[in-house]
Short mmCIF file of N, CA and C in Angstrom, two decimals:
data_model
loop_
_atom_site.label_atom_id
_atom_site.label_comp_id
_atom_site.label_asym_id
_atom_site.label_seq_id
_atom_site.Cartn_x
_atom_site.Cartn_y
_atom_site.Cartn_z
N MET V 1 0.84 -1.21 0.01
CA MET V 1 -0.04 0.06 -0.03
C MET V 1 0.86 1.29 -0.01
N GLY V 2 0.58 2.17 -0.92
CA GLY V 2 1.34 3.46 -0.94
C GLY V 2 0.92 4.31 0.21
N GLU V 3 1.55 5.44 0.27
CA GLU V 3 1.13 6.40 1.25
C GLU V 3 -0.24 6.82 1.18
N TYR V 4 -1.04 6.77 2.24
CA TYR V 4 -2.48 7.05 2.26
C TYR V 4 -2.55 8.61 2.41
N THR V 5 -2.92 9.26 1.41
CA THR V 5 -2.91 10.72 1.37
C THR V 5 -4.07 11.43 2.00
N GLN V 6 -5.05 10.72 2.37
CA GLN V 6 -6.24 11.36 2.96
C GLN V 6 -6.04 11.55 4.41
N GLY V 7 -5.03 10.94 5.02
CA GLY V 7 -4.83 11.02 6.45
C GLY V 7 -5.83 10.07 7.23
N ILE V 8 -5.64 10.08 8.53
CA ILE V 8 -6.58 9.25 9.38
C ILE V 8 -7.28 10.28 10.35
N TYR V 9 -8.39 9.81 10.86
CA TYR V 9 -9.18 10.53 11.86
C TYR V 9 -9.33 9.73 13.17
N ILE V 10 -9.05 10.41 14.23
CA ILE V 10 -9.38 9.92 15.59
C ILE V 10 -10.15 10.92 16.31
N ASP V 11 -11.33 10.58 16.78
CA ASP V 11 -12.23 11.47 17.50
C ASP V 11 -12.39 12.74 16.70
N GLY V 12 -12.54 12.65 15.38
CA GLY V 12 -12.78 13.82 14.48
C GLY V 12 -11.58 14.69 14.34
N CYS V 13 -10.43 14.25 14.93
CA CYS V 13 -9.16 15.09 14.61
C CYS V 13 -8.51 14.41 13.51
N HIS V 14 -8.10 15.25 12.53
CA HIS V 14 -7.44 14.79 11.33
C HIS V 14 -5.92 14.81 11.53
N PHE V 15 -5.25 13.69 11.17
CA PHE V 15 -3.83 13.48 11.22
C PHE V 15 -3.24 13.15 9.91
N ASN V 16 -2.78 14.14 9.16
CA ASN V 16 -2.17 13.95 7.84
C ASN V 16 -0.75 13.36 7.90
N VAL V 17 -0.72 12.07 8.18
CA VAL V 17 0.58 11.39 8.44
C VAL V 17 0.64 10.14 7.40
N PRO V 18 1.93 9.85 7.04
CA PRO V 18 2.14 8.75 6.11
C PRO V 18 1.93 7.34 6.79
N LEU V 19 1.20 6.49 6.14
CA LEU V 19 0.98 5.06 6.59
C LEU V 19 1.84 4.20 5.71
N VAL V 20 2.60 3.35 6.35
CA VAL V 20 3.45 2.40 5.60
C VAL V 20 2.49 1.20 5.36
N SER V 21 1.68 0.77 6.39
CA SER V 21 0.72 -0.33 6.21
C SER V 21 -0.46 -0.22 7.12
N VAL V 22 -1.59 -0.71 6.67
CA VAL V 22 -2.76 -0.90 7.41
C VAL V 22 -3.18 -2.29 7.38
N LYS V 23 -2.99 -3.02 8.49
CA LYS V 23 -3.26 -4.46 8.43
C LYS V 23 -4.62 -4.67 9.20
N ARG V 24 -5.59 -5.29 8.39
CA ARG V 24 -6.87 -5.57 8.93
C ARG V 24 -7.06 -7.03 9.28
N GLN V 25 -7.62 -7.31 10.48
CA GLN V 25 -7.82 -8.67 10.87
C GLN V 25 -9.33 -8.85 11.34
N ALA V 26 -9.99 -9.83 10.72
CA ALA V 26 -11.34 -10.14 11.07
C ALA V 26 -11.33 -11.22 12.10
N ASN V 27 -11.75 -10.85 13.35
CA ASN V 27 -11.73 -11.82 14.49
C ASN V 27 -13.18 -12.26 14.75
N PHE V 28 -13.33 -13.56 14.97
CA PHE V 28 -14.66 -14.10 15.14
C PHE V 28 -14.79 -14.36 16.72
N LEU V 29 -15.74 -13.85 17.30
CA LEU V 29 -15.88 -13.90 18.74
C LEU V 29 -17.16 -14.80 19.02
N ASP V 30 -16.96 -15.90 19.86
CA ASP V 30 -18.10 -16.77 20.16
C ASP V 30 -18.59 -16.39 21.57
N LYS V 31 -19.92 -16.55 21.67
CA LYS V 31 -20.59 -16.50 23.03
C LYS V 31 -20.14 -17.72 23.86
N TYR V 32 -20.20 -18.79 23.20
CA TYR V 32 -19.61 -20.07 23.80
C TYR V 32 -19.17 -21.03 22.55
N ALA V 33 -18.27 -21.89 22.89
CA ALA V 33 -17.81 -22.93 21.80
C ALA V 33 -17.39 -24.06 22.78
N GLU V 34 -18.16 -25.17 22.62
CA GLU V 34 -17.87 -26.40 23.43
C GLU V 34 -17.88 -27.63 22.58
N ARG V 35 -17.12 -28.60 22.87
CA ARG V 35 -17.10 -29.86 22.13
C ARG V 35 -17.77 -30.77 23.00
N GLU V 36 -18.72 -31.60 22.25
CA GLU V 36 -19.32 -32.75 22.91
C GLU V 36 -18.34 -33.83 23.32
N GLU V 37 -18.38 -34.35 24.47
CA GLU V 37 -17.38 -35.22 24.96
C GLU V 37 -17.37 -36.48 24.14
N GLU V 38 -18.46 -37.15 23.86
CA GLU V 38 -18.62 -38.38 23.08
C GLU V 38 -18.22 -38.23 21.67
N SER V 39 -18.82 -37.33 20.96
CA SER V 39 -18.63 -37.25 19.53
C SER V 39 -17.45 -36.29 19.07
N GLY V 40 -17.09 -35.39 19.95
CA GLY V 40 -16.10 -34.34 19.55
C GLY V 40 -16.71 -33.25 18.58
N ASP V 41 -18.09 -33.26 18.36
CA ASP V 41 -18.67 -32.31 17.54
C ASP V 41 -18.67 -30.94 18.30
N LEU V 42 -18.37 -29.90 17.62
CA LEU V 42 -18.22 -28.57 18.13
C LEU V 42 -19.62 -27.92 18.04
N LYS V 43 -20.05 -27.35 19.18
CA LYS V 43 -21.27 -26.51 19.27
C LYS V 43 -20.81 -25.10 19.62
N ARG V 44 -21.32 -24.13 18.90
CA ARG V 44 -20.93 -22.84 19.21
C ARG V 44 -21.98 -21.84 18.92
N GLU V 45 -21.97 -20.71 19.51
CA GLU V 45 -22.75 -19.51 19.15
C GLU V 45 -21.96 -18.24 18.89
N LEU V 46 -22.00 -17.82 17.76
CA LEU V 46 -21.16 -16.67 17.35
C LEU V 46 -21.85 -15.38 17.61
N ILE V 47 -21.03 -14.51 18.34
CA ILE V 47 -21.59 -13.19 18.60
C ILE V 47 -21.39 -12.23 17.40
N GLY V 48 -20.19 -12.38 16.73
CA GLY V 48 -19.96 -11.58 15.56
C GLY V 48 -18.53 -11.56 15.09
N VAL V 49 -18.37 -10.79 13.95
CA VAL V 49 -17.07 -10.57 13.47
C VAL V 49 -16.55 -9.22 13.70
N TYR V 50 -15.43 -9.08 14.38
CA TYR V 50 -14.78 -7.78 14.60
C TYR V 50 -13.68 -7.42 13.77
N LEU V 51 -13.61 -6.19 13.24
CA LEU V 51 -12.53 -5.80 12.38
C LEU V 51 -11.53 -5.06 13.32
N ASN V 52 -10.30 -5.55 13.47
CA ASN V 52 -9.28 -4.97 14.23
C ASN V 52 -8.11 -4.57 13.36
N TYR V 53 -7.40 -3.55 13.49
CA TYR V 53 -6.37 -3.03 12.71
C TYR V 53 -5.11 -2.79 13.44
N THR V 54 -3.98 -2.99 12.62
CA THR V 54 -2.64 -2.64 13.08
C THR V 54 -2.09 -1.70 11.97
N LEU V 55 -1.79 -0.45 12.59
CA LEU V 55 -1.25 0.59 11.61
C LEU V 55 0.26 0.87 11.82
N ASN V 56 0.95 0.87 10.83
CA ASN V 56 2.49 1.25 10.80
C ASN V 56 2.62 2.50 10.10
N PHE V 57 3.12 3.45 10.82
CA PHE V 57 3.23 4.84 10.31
C PHE V 57 4.71 5.08 9.70
N GLY V 58 4.72 5.94 8.66
CA GLY V 58 6.06 6.30 8.12
C GLY V 58 6.63 7.37 8.98
N ILE V 59 7.76 7.87 8.68
CA ILE V 59 8.46 8.99 9.35
C ILE V 59 7.70 10.23 9.32
N VAL V 60 7.30 10.75 10.46
CA VAL V 60 6.68 12.13 10.61
C VAL V 60 7.67 13.17 10.88
N GLU V 61 7.93 13.96 9.91
CA GLU V 61 8.96 15.02 10.11
C GLU V 61 8.67 16.09 11.05
N ASP V 62 7.39 16.42 11.17
CA ASP V 62 6.97 17.57 11.95
C ASP V 62 6.81 17.10 13.41
N ASP V 63 7.70 17.53 14.32
CA ASP V 63 7.71 17.14 15.73
C ASP V 63 6.41 17.44 16.35
N ASN V 64 5.75 18.54 16.12
CA ASN V 64 4.52 18.81 16.79
C ASN V 64 3.32 17.89 16.25
N LEU V 65 3.39 17.58 15.00
CA LEU V 65 2.28 16.61 14.48
C LEU V 65 2.61 15.16 15.19
N TYR V 66 3.78 14.89 15.26
CA TYR V 66 4.13 13.54 15.80
C TYR V 66 3.70 13.45 17.26
N GLU V 67 4.04 14.50 18.07
CA GLU V 67 3.62 14.57 19.51
C GLU V 67 2.16 14.56 19.55
N SER V 68 1.44 15.31 18.76
CA SER V 68 -0.04 15.32 18.84
C SER V 68 -0.59 13.95 18.51
N LEU V 69 -0.08 13.28 17.53
CA LEU V 69 -0.59 11.89 17.19
C LEU V 69 -0.27 10.90 18.29
N PHE V 70 0.99 10.97 18.78
CA PHE V 70 1.31 10.05 19.91
C PHE V 70 0.53 10.36 21.14
N ASN V 71 0.29 11.56 21.48
CA ASN V 71 -0.54 11.88 22.62
C ASN V 71 -2.05 11.44 22.48
N LYS V 72 -2.53 11.50 21.25
CA LYS V 72 -3.89 11.09 20.97
C LYS V 72 -4.01 9.68 21.08
N LEU V 73 -3.00 8.89 20.42
CA LEU V 73 -3.01 7.37 20.57
C LEU V 73 -2.91 6.95 21.97
N THR V 74 -2.24 7.66 22.84
CA THR V 74 -1.98 7.17 24.21
C THR V 74 -2.92 7.74 25.20
N GLU V 75 -3.89 8.46 24.71
CA GLU V 75 -4.91 9.19 25.62
C GLU V 75 -5.67 8.16 26.40
N PRO V 76 -5.57 8.39 27.80
CA PRO V 76 -6.26 7.29 28.65
C PRO V 76 -7.75 7.50 28.68
N VAL V 77 -8.42 7.10 27.62
CA VAL V 77 -9.82 7.07 27.47
C VAL V 77 -10.23 5.60 27.18
N GLU V 78 -11.51 5.36 27.37
CA GLU V 78 -12.08 4.04 27.11
C GLU V 78 -12.24 3.72 25.63
N PHE V 79 -12.67 4.67 24.86
CA PHE V 79 -12.95 4.38 23.48
C PHE V 79 -12.65 5.70 22.61
N HIS V 80 -12.29 5.36 21.41
CA HIS V 80 -12.13 6.44 20.44
C HIS V 80 -13.04 6.18 19.13
N ASP V 81 -13.30 7.20 18.38
CA ASP V 81 -13.96 6.98 17.12
C ASP V 81 -12.85 7.10 15.95
N PHE V 82 -12.69 6.05 15.14
CA PHE V 82 -11.65 5.99 14.15
C PHE V 82 -12.29 5.98 12.84
N THR V 83 -11.46 6.53 11.85
CA THR V 83 -11.80 6.56 10.47
C THR V 83 -10.60 6.16 9.72
N LEU V 84 -10.63 5.08 8.96
CA LEU V 84 -9.46 4.52 8.25
C LEU V 84 -9.84 4.26 6.71
N PRO V 85 -8.85 4.21 5.89
CA PRO V 85 -9.02 3.98 4.55
C PRO V 85 -9.77 2.52 4.18
N SER V 86 -10.63 2.48 3.29
CA SER V 86 -11.39 1.32 2.91
C SER V 86 -11.54 1.29 1.32
N THR V 87 -11.96 0.09 0.92
CA THR V 87 -12.27 0.02 -0.63
C THR V 87 -13.37 1.02 -1.00
N LYS V 88 -14.36 1.37 -0.01
CA LYS V 88 -15.32 2.25 -0.29
C LYS V 88 -15.05 3.70 0.08
N GLY V 89 -13.81 4.08 0.26
CA GLY V 89 -13.42 5.42 0.71
C GLY V 89 -12.87 5.43 2.11
N SER V 90 -13.77 5.08 3.06
CA SER V 90 -13.29 5.03 4.51
C SER V 90 -14.16 4.15 5.28
N TYR V 91 -13.73 3.72 6.40
CA TYR V 91 -14.50 2.82 7.27
C TYR V 91 -14.38 3.60 8.72
N SER V 92 -15.56 3.76 9.36
CA SER V 92 -15.56 4.45 10.65
C SER V 92 -16.07 3.43 11.65
N PHE V 93 -15.44 3.41 12.83
CA PHE V 93 -15.89 2.54 13.89
C PHE V 93 -15.42 2.99 15.25
N ARG V 94 -15.97 2.53 16.28
CA ARG V 94 -15.68 2.89 17.68
C ARG V 94 -14.84 1.78 18.29
N GLY V 95 -13.83 2.12 18.94
CA GLY V 95 -12.90 1.09 19.51
C GLY V 95 -11.83 1.65 20.44
N TYR V 96 -10.94 0.84 20.68
CA TYR V 96 -9.87 1.33 21.64
C TYR V 96 -8.49 1.10 21.04
N VAL V 97 -7.46 1.83 21.52
CA VAL V 97 -6.09 1.52 21.18
C VAL V 97 -5.53 0.54 22.16
N SER V 98 -5.10 -0.63 21.70
CA SER V 98 -4.63 -1.62 22.63
C SER V 98 -3.22 -1.69 22.74
N SER V 99 -2.40 -1.05 21.94
CA SER V 99 -0.95 -0.87 22.08
C SER V 99 -0.44 0.15 21.15
N VAL V 100 0.62 0.71 21.58
CA VAL V 100 1.37 1.76 20.80
C VAL V 100 2.87 1.59 21.03
N SER V 101 3.53 1.51 20.01
CA SER V 101 5.05 1.50 20.18
C SER V 101 5.76 2.31 19.06
N ASP V 102 6.98 2.78 19.36
CA ASP V 102 7.90 3.39 18.50
C ASP V 102 9.35 3.24 18.88
N GLU V 103 10.26 3.84 18.18
CA GLU V 103 11.70 3.61 18.38
C GLU V 103 12.40 4.87 18.04
N MET V 104 13.33 5.28 18.85
CA MET V 104 14.17 6.51 18.58
C MET V 104 15.08 6.17 17.42
N GLU V 105 15.02 7.04 16.42
CA GLU V 105 15.87 6.90 15.32
C GLU V 105 17.17 7.70 15.39
N LYS V 106 16.95 8.93 15.93
CA LYS V 106 17.97 9.94 15.95
C LYS V 106 17.84 10.88 17.09
N ILE V 107 18.84 11.01 17.90
CA ILE V 107 18.77 11.94 19.03
C ILE V 107 19.67 13.20 18.65
N MET V 108 19.01 14.29 18.49
CA MET V 108 19.66 15.63 18.14
C MET V 108 19.78 16.45 19.37
N GLU V 109 20.33 17.64 19.17
CA GLU V 109 20.57 18.59 20.21
C GLU V 109 19.30 19.09 20.91
N ASP V 110 18.30 19.34 20.05
CA ASP V 110 17.13 19.89 20.58
C ASP V 110 15.82 19.07 20.40
N THR V 111 15.92 17.87 19.85
CA THR V 111 14.72 16.91 19.64
C THR V 111 15.24 15.62 19.45
N VAL V 112 14.19 14.65 19.31
CA VAL V 112 14.51 13.31 19.00
C VAL V 112 13.57 12.94 17.78
N ARG V 113 14.17 12.26 16.85
CA ARG V 113 13.26 11.79 15.75
C ARG V 113 12.94 10.35 15.98
N PHE V 114 11.60 10.04 15.91
CA PHE V 114 11.18 8.61 16.09
C PHE V 114 10.86 7.95 14.80
N LYS V 115 10.91 6.65 14.78
CA LYS V 115 10.54 5.86 13.65
C LYS V 115 9.77 4.63 14.18
N GLY V 116 9.09 4.00 13.20
CA GLY V 116 8.43 2.73 13.53
C GLY V 116 7.23 2.95 14.33
N LEU V 117 6.52 3.96 14.30
CA LEU V 117 5.28 4.18 15.19
C LEU V 117 4.23 3.08 14.63
N THR V 118 3.80 2.27 15.69
CA THR V 118 2.85 1.19 15.30
C THR V 118 1.72 1.28 16.43
N CYS V 119 0.55 1.20 15.92
CA CYS V 119 -0.57 0.99 16.98
C CYS V 119 -1.56 -0.02 16.57
N LYS V 120 -2.27 -0.57 17.62
CA LYS V 120 -3.29 -1.55 17.23
C LYS V 120 -4.69 -0.96 17.74
N TYR V 121 -5.67 -1.09 16.93
CA TYR V 121 -6.99 -0.61 17.13
C TYR V 121 -7.78 -1.85 17.32
N THR V 122 -8.61 -1.90 18.38
CA THR V 122 -9.55 -3.06 18.63
C THR V 122 -10.95 -2.52 18.61
N ALA V 123 -11.81 -3.19 17.86
CA ALA V 123 -13.21 -2.66 17.73
C ALA V 123 -13.91 -3.05 19.03
N LYS V 124 -14.86 -2.08 19.27
CA LYS V 124 -15.76 -2.22 20.42
C LYS V 124 -16.97 -3.19 20.13
N ALA V 125 -17.44 -2.96 18.89
CA ALA V 125 -18.71 -3.72 18.54
C ALA V 125 -18.42 -4.54 17.33
N PRO V 126 -19.27 -5.58 17.05
CA PRO V 126 -18.94 -6.41 15.80
C PRO V 126 -19.27 -5.53 14.55
N TRP V 127 -18.49 -5.90 13.50
CA TRP V 127 -18.72 -5.30 12.17
C TRP V 127 -19.87 -6.11 11.47
N ARG V 128 -19.92 -7.41 11.68
CA ARG V 128 -20.95 -8.21 11.17
C ARG V 128 -21.41 -9.21 12.19
N THR V 129 -22.75 -9.46 12.13
CA THR V 129 -23.37 -10.37 13.10
C THR V 129 -24.15 -11.43 12.30
N PRO V 130 -24.42 -12.56 12.94
CA PRO V 130 -25.21 -13.67 12.37
C PRO V 130 -26.64 -13.30 12.10
#
C-alpha cells in the first residue's frame, strides 16, 4: 500500500501522516464454543465478526504533529472514534487503542526523531453479526 494521502481521523481530529501499512484482521468472537465429549462435535454460538487494525506509520518529520498523534493514541480514555481507509473510501468505527510502540531513530541537540510508530485498534462492537 502506498502512502495514504487522505490522513486518518481519531475522534474527529485529522492527522495527515504517512501510513506504511494498514493490516486488517477479522476476528470471530463466540458467546460459547464447546465440544461434545462423546462425538467431539463442536457446538458454538457466534456473537459476531470484529475488524481490528494494526497501523504502521512512516516517518513524521513535523515534531508537533508527531507529538500530537502520539498523545492522541496514548490518551487514557475508554474508546475512540476511528476513520481508516477502505475500498469504499473510508471505514468508521468505535474502538480502543490496545498498544502503541515506536523507536528512537536519531537523538539531536534539541529534539528526538522517532521511527516505527505502530498501533493496534480493537473494535468495540462487531462489524458483522449472524
